[in-house]
PDB file of C-alpha atoms in Angstrom:
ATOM      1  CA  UNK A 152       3.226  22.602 -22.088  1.00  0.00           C
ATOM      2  CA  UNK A 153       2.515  19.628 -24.104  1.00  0.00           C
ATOM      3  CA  UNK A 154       4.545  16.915 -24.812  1.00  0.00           C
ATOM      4  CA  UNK A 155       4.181  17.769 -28.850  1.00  0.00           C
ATOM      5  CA  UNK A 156       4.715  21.467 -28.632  1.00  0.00           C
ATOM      6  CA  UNK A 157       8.268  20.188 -26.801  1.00  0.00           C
ATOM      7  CA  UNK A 158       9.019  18.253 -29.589  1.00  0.00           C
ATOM      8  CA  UNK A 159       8.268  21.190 -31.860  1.00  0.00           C
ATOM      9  CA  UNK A 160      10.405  23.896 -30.185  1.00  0.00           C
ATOM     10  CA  UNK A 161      13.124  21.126 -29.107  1.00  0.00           C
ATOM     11  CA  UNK A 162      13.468  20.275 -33.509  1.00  0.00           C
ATOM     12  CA  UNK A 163      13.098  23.945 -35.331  1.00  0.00           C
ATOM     13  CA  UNK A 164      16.374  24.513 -36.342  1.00  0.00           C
ATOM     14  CA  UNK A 165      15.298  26.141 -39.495  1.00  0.00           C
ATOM     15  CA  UNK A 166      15.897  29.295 -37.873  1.00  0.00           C
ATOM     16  CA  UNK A 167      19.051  30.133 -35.781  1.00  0.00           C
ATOM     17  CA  UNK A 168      16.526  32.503 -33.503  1.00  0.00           C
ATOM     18  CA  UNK A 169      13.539  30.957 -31.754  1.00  0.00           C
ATOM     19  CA  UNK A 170      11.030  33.907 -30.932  1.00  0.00           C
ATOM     20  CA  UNK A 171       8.940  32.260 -27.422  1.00  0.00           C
ATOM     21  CA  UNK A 172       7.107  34.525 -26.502  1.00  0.00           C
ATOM     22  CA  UNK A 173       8.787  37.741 -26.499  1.00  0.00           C
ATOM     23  CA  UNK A 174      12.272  36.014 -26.052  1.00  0.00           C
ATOM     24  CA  UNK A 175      15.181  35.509 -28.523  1.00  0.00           C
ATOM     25  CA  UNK A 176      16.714  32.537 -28.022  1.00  0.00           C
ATOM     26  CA  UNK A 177      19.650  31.303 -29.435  1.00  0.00           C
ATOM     27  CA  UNK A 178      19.760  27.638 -30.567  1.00  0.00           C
ATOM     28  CA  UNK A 179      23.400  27.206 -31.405  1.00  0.00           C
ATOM     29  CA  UNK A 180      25.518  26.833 -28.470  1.00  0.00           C
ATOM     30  CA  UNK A 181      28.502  29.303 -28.090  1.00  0.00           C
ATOM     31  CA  UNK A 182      29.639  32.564 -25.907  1.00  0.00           C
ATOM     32  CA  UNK A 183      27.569  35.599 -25.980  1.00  0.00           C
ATOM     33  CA  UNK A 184      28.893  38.939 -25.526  1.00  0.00           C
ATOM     34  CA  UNK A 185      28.627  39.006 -21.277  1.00  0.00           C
ATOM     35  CA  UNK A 186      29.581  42.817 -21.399  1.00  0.00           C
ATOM     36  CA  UNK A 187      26.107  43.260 -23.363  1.00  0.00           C
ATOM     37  CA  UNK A 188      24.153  40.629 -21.879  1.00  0.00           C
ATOM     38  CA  UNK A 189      24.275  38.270 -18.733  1.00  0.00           C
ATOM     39  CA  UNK A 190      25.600  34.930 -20.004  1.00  0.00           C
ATOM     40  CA  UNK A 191      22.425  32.598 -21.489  1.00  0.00           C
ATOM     41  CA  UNK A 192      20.004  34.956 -19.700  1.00  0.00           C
ATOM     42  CA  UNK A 193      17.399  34.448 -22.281  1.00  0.00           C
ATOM     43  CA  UNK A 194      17.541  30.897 -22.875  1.00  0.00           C
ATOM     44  CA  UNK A 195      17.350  30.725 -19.017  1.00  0.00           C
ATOM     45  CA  UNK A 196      14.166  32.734 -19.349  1.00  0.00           C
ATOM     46  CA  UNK A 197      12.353  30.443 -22.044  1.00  0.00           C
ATOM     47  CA  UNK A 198      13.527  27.347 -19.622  1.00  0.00           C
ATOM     48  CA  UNK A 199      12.390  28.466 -17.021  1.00  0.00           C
ATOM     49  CA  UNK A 200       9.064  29.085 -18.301  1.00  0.00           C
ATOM     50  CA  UNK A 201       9.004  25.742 -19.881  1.00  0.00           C
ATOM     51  CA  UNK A 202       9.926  24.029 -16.839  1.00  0.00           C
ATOM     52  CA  UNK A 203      10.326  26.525 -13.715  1.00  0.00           C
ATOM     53  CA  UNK A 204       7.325  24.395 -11.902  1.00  0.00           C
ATOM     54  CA  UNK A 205       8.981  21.078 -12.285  1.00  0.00           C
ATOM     55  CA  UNK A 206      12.650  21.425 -12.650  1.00  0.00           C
ATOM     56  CA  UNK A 207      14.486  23.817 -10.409  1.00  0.00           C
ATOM     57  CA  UNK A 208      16.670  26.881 -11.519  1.00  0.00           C
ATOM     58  CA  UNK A 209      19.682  25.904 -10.625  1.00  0.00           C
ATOM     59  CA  UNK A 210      19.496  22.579 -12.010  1.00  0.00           C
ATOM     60  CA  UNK A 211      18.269  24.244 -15.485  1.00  0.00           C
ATOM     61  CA  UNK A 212      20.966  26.538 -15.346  1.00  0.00           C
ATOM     62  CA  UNK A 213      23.640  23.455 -15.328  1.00  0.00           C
ATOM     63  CA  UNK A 214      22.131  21.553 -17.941  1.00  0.00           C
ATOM     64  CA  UNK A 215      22.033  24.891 -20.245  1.00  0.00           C
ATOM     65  CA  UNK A 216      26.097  25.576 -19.327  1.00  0.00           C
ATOM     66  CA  UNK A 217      26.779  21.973 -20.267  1.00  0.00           C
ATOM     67  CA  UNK A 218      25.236  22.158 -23.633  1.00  0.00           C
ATOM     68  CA  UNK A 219      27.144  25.268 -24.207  1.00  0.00           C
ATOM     69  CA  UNK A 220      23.705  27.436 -24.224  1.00  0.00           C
ATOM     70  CA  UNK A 221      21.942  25.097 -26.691  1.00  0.00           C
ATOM     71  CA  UNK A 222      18.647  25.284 -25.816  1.00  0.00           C
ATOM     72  CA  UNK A 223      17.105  22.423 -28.167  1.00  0.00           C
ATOM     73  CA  UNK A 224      19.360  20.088 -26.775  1.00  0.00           C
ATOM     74  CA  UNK A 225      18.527  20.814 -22.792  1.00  0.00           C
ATOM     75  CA  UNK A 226      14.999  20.638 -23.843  1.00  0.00           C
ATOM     76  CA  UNK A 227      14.941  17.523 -25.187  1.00  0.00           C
ATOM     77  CA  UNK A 228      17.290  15.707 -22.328  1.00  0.00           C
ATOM     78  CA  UNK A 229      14.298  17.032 -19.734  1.00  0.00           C
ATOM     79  CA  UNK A 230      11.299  16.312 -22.132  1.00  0.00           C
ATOM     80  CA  UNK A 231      12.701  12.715 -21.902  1.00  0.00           C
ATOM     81  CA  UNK A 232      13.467  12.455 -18.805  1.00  0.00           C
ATOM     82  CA  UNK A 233      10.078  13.908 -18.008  1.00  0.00           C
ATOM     83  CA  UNK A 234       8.375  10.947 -19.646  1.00  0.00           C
ATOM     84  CA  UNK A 235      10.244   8.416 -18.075  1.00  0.00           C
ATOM     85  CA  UNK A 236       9.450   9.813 -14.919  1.00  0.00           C
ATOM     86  CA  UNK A 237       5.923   9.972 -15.722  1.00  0.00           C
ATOM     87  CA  UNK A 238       5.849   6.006 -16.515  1.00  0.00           C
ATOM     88  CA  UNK A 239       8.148   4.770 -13.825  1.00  0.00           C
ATOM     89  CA  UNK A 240       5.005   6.231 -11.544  1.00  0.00           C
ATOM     90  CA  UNK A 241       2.445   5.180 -13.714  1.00  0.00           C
ATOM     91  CA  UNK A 242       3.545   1.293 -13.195  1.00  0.00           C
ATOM     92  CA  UNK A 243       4.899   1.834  -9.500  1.00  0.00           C
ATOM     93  CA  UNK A 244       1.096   2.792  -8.770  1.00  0.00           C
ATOM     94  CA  UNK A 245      -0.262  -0.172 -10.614  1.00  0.00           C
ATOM     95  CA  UNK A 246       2.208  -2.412  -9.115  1.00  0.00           C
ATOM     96  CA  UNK A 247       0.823  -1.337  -5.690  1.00  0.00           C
ATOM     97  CA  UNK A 248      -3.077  -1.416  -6.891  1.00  0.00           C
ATOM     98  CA  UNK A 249      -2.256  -4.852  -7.790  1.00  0.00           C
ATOM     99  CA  UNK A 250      -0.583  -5.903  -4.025  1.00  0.00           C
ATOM    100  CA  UNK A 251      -3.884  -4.298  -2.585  1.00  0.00           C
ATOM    101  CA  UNK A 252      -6.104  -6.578  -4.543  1.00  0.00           C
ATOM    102  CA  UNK A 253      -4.349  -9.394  -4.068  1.00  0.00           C
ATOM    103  CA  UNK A 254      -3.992  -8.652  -0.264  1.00  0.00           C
ATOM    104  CA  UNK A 255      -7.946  -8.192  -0.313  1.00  0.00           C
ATOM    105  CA  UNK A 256      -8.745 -11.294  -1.509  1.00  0.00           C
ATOM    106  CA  UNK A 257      -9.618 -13.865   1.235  1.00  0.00           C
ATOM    107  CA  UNK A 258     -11.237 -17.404   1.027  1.00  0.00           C
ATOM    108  CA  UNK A 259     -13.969 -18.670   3.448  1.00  0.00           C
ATOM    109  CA  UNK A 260     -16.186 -16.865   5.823  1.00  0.00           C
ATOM    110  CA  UNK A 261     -15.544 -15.374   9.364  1.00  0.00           C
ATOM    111  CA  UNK A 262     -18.647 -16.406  11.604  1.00  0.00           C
ATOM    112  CA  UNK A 263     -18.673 -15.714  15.786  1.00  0.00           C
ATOM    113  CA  UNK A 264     -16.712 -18.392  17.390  1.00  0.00           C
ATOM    114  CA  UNK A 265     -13.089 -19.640  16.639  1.00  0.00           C
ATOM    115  CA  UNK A 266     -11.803 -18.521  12.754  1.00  0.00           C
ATOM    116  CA  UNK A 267      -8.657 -20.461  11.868  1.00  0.00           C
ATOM    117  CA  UNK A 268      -6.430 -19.060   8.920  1.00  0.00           C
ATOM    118  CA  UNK A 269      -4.181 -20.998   6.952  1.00  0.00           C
ATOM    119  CA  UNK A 270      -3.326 -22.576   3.392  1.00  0.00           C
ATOM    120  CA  UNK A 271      -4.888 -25.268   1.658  1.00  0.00           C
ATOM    121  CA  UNK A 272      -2.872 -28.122   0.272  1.00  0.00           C
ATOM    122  CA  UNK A 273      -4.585 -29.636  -1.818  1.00  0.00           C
ATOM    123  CA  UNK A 274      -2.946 -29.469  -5.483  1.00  0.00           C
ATOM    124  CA  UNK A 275      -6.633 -29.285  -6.909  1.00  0.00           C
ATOM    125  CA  UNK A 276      -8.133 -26.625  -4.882  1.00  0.00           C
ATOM    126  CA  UNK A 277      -8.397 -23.308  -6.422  1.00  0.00           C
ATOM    127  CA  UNK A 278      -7.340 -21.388  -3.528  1.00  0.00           C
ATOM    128  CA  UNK A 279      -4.460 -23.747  -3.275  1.00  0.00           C
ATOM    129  CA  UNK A 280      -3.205 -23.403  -7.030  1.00  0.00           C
ATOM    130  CA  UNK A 281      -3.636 -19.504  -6.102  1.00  0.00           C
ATOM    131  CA  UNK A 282      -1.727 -19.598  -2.927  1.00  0.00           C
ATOM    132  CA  UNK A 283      -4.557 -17.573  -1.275  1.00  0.00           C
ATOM    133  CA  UNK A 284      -5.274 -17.831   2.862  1.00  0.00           C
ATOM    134  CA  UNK A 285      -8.052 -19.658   3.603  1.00  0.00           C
ATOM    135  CA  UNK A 286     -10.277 -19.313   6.455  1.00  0.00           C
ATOM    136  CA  UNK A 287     -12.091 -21.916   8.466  1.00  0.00           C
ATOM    137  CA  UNK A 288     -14.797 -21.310  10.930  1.00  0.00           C
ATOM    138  CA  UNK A 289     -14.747 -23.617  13.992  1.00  0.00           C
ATOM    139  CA  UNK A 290     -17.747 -21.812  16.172  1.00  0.00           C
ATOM    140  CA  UNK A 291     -18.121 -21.986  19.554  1.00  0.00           C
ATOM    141  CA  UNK A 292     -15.855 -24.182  20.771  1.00  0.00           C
ATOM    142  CA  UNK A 293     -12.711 -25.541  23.235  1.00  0.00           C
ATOM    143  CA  UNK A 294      -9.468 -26.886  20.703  1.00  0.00           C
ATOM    144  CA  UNK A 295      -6.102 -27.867  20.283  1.00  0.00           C
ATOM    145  CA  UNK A 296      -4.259 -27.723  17.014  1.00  0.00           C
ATOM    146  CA  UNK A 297      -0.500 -27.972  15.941  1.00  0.00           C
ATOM    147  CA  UNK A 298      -0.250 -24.751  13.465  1.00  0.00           C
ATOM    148  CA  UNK A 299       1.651 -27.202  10.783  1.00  0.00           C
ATOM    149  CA  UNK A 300       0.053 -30.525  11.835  1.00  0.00           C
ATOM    150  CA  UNK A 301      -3.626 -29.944  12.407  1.00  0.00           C
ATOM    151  CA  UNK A 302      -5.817 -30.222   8.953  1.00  0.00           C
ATOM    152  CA  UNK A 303      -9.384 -28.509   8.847  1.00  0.00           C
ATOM    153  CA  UNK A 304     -12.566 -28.450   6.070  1.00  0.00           C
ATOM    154  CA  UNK A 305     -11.531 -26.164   2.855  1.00  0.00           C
ATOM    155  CA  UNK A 306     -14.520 -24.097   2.309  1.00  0.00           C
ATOM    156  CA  UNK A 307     -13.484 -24.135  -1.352  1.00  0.00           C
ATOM    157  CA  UNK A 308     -12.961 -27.770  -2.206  1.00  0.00           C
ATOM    158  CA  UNK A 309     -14.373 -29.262   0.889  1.00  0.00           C
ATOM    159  CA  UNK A 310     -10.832 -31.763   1.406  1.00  0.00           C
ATOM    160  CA  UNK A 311      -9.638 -31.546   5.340  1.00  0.00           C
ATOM    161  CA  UNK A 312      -6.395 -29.991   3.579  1.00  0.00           C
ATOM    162  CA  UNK A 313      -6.107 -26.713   5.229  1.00  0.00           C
ATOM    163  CA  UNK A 314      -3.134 -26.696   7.105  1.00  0.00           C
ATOM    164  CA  UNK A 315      -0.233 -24.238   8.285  1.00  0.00           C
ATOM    165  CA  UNK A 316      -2.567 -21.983  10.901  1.00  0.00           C
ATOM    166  CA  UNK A 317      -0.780 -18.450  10.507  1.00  0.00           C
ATOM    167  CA  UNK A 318      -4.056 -16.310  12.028  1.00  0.00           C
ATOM    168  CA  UNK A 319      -7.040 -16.661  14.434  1.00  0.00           C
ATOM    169  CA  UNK A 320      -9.412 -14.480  14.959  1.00  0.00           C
ATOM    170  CA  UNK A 321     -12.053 -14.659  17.795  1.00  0.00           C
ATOM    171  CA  UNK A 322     -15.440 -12.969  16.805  1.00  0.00           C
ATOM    172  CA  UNK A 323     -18.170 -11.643  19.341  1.00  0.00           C
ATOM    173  CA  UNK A 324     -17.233 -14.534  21.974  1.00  0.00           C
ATOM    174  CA  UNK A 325     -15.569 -14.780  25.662  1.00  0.00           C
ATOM    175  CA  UNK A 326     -12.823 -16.656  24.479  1.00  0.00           C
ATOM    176  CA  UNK A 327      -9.468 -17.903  26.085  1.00  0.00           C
ATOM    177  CA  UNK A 328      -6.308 -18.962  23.865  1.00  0.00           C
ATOM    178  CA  UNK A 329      -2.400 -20.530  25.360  1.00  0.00           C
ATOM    179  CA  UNK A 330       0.241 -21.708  23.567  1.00  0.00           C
ATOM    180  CA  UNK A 331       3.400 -24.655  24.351  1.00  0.00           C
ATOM    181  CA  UNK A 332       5.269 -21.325  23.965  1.00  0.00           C
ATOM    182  CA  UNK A 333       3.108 -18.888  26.539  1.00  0.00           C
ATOM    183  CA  UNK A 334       0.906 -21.594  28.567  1.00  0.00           C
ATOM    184  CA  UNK A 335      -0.522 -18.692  30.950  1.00  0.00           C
ATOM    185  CA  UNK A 336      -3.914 -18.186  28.673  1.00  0.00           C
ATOM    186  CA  UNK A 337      -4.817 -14.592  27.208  1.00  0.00           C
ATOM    187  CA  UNK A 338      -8.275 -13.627  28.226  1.00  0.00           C
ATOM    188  CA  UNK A 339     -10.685 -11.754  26.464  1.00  0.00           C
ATOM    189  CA  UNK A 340     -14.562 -11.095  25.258  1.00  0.00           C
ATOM    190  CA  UNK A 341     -13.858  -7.719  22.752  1.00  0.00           C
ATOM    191  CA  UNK A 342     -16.134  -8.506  19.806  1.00  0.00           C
ATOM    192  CA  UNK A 343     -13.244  -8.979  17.249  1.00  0.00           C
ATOM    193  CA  UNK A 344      -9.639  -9.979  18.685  1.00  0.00           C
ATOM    194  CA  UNK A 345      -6.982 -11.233  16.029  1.00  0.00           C
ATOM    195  CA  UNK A 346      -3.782 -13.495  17.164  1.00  0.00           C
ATOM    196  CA  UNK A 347      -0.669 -14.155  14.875  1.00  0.00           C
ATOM    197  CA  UNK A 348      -0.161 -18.276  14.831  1.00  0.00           C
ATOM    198  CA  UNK A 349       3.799 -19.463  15.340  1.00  0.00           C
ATOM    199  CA  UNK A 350       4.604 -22.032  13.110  1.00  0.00           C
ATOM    200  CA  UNK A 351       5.924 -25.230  14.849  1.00  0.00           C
ATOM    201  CA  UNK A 352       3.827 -24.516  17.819  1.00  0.00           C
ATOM    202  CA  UNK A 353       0.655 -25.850  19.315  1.00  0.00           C
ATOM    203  CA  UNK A 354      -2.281 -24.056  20.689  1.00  0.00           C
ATOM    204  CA  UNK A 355      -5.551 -24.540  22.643  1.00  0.00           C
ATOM    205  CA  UNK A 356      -8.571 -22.049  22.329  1.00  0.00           C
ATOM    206  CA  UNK A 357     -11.819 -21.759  24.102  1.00  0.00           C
ATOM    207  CA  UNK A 358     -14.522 -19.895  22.785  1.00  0.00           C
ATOM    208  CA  UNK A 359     -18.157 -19.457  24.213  1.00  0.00           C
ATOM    209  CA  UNK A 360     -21.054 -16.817  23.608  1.00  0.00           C
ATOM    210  CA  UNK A 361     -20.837 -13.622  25.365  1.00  0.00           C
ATOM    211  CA  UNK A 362     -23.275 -14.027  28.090  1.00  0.00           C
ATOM    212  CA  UNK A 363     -24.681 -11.013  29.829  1.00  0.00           C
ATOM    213  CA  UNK A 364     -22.435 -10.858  33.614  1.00  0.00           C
ATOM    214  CA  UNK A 365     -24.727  -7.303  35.057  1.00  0.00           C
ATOM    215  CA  UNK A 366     -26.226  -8.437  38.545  1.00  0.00           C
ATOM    216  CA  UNK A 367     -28.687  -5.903  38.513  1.00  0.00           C
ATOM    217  CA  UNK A 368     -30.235  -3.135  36.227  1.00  0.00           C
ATOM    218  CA  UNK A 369     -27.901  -0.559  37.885  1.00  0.00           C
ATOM    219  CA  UNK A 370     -24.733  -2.898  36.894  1.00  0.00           C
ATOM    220  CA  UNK A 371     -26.103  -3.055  33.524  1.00  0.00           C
ATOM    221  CA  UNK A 372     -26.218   0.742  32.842  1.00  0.00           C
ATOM    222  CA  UNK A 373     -22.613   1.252  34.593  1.00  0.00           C
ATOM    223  CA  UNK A 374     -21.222  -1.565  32.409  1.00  0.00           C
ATOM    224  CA  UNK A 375     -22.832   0.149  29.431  1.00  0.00           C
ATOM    225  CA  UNK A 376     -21.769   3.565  30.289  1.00  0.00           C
ATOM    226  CA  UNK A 377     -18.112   1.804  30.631  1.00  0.00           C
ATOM    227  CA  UNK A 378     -18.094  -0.192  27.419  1.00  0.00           C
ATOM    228  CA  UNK A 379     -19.250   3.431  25.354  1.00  0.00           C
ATOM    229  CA  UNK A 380     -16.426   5.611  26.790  1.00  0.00           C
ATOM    230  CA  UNK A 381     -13.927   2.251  26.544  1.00  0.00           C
ATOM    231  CA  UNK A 382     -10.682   2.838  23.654  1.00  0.00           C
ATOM    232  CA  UNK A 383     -12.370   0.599  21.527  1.00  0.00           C
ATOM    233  CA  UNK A 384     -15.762   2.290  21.074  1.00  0.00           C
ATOM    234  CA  UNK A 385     -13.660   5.665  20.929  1.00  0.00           C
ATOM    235  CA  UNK A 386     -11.206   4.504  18.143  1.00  0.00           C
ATOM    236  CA  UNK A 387     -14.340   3.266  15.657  1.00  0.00           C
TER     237      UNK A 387
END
């Protein structure tokens, strides 16, 4: 049912009997003769094959008893709530398109090596006036950095304003990385490993290339057959 054909049945009061489509319907509220008839049993009918796949019986009956059987005006309190329905999920989904986008959008380039994440503070830098992350690509490497103190190369206006570190991410390298808070150092050569940075703390990472560690052509195959069955290959 269209939202003009509700209009239409909800305003034709130039009849007191509404034929829909085989059923008489009463527009004017008031009782019925029950020992004839079940009470509003054929206004129920017409509302429930206006609305019977949105609205459920029970809830159409109640709005029908309230108006005293007047169909026009039940149709007309769902029509519009209908359509406000209808828009409060049209802008909740655009609402949410909008958080993706601006989630997705990123500053700088992730190379192999150290990648530093953090915001930009310079008041002339685009990605500053934007309040978007920024990322910083260090390389191959051995550093120490206070996440609030430590300033690193925008990629976007080229100042060494890039400060509060809130993410690094270690790409395709044997890489080690300790903090004032947890000085026993996290080891690791997975090709992509992200850490969350604690503001207020300090931090050292060491990064190398991945260098090949097989002894022999036999421990190359078994460390291949290994790395294919390991949870990361499995969960790509």
């Amino acid at each position: 049912m269209t939202y003009e054909s509700t209009r239409i049945l909800a305003h034709n009061s130039a009849n007191p009997l509404f034929l829909f489509k085989g059923f008489s319907i009463k527009l004017a509220g008031g009782m019925q003769d029950e020992s004839k008839t079940v009470k509003y049993e054929a206004e129920m009918k017409a509302l429930i094959k206006l609305y019977g796949d949105v609205v459920k019986e029970d809830a159409l009956k109640k709005k029908l008893e309230q108006s005293n059987g007047n169909v026009s005006v039940v149709i007309e309190q769902i029509t519009a709530s209908l359509l406000n329905q209808n828009t409060a999920v049209q802008v909740t989904e655009e609402k949410k398109t909008e958080q993706k986008e601006e989630e997705k959008v990123e500053i700088g380039e992730t190379k192999p090596g150290i990648n530093l994440q953090g915001y930009c503070t310079n008041i002339d830098c685009l990605a500053s006036k934007a309040k978007l992350p920024v990322w910083v690509n260090i390389g191959f490497s051995d550093i120490s950095f206070d996440s609030e103190k430590t300033s690193y190369g925008c990629p976007d206006c080229g100042q060494f304003t890039v400060t509060s570190i809130i993410k690094a991410m270690i790409f395709n390298s044997e890489h080690a990385i300790s903090s004032n808070d947890n000085p026993v150092p996290v080891k690791d050569n997975h090709y992509q490993c992200f850490y969350t940075i604690k503001l207020g703390s300090s931090y050292e990472i060491k990064a190398k290339k991945i260098r090949q560690h097989a002894t022999s052509l036999e421990d190359l195959i078994n460390r291949s057959e290994n790395a294919m069955i390991s949870g990361e290959i499995i969960n790509l």
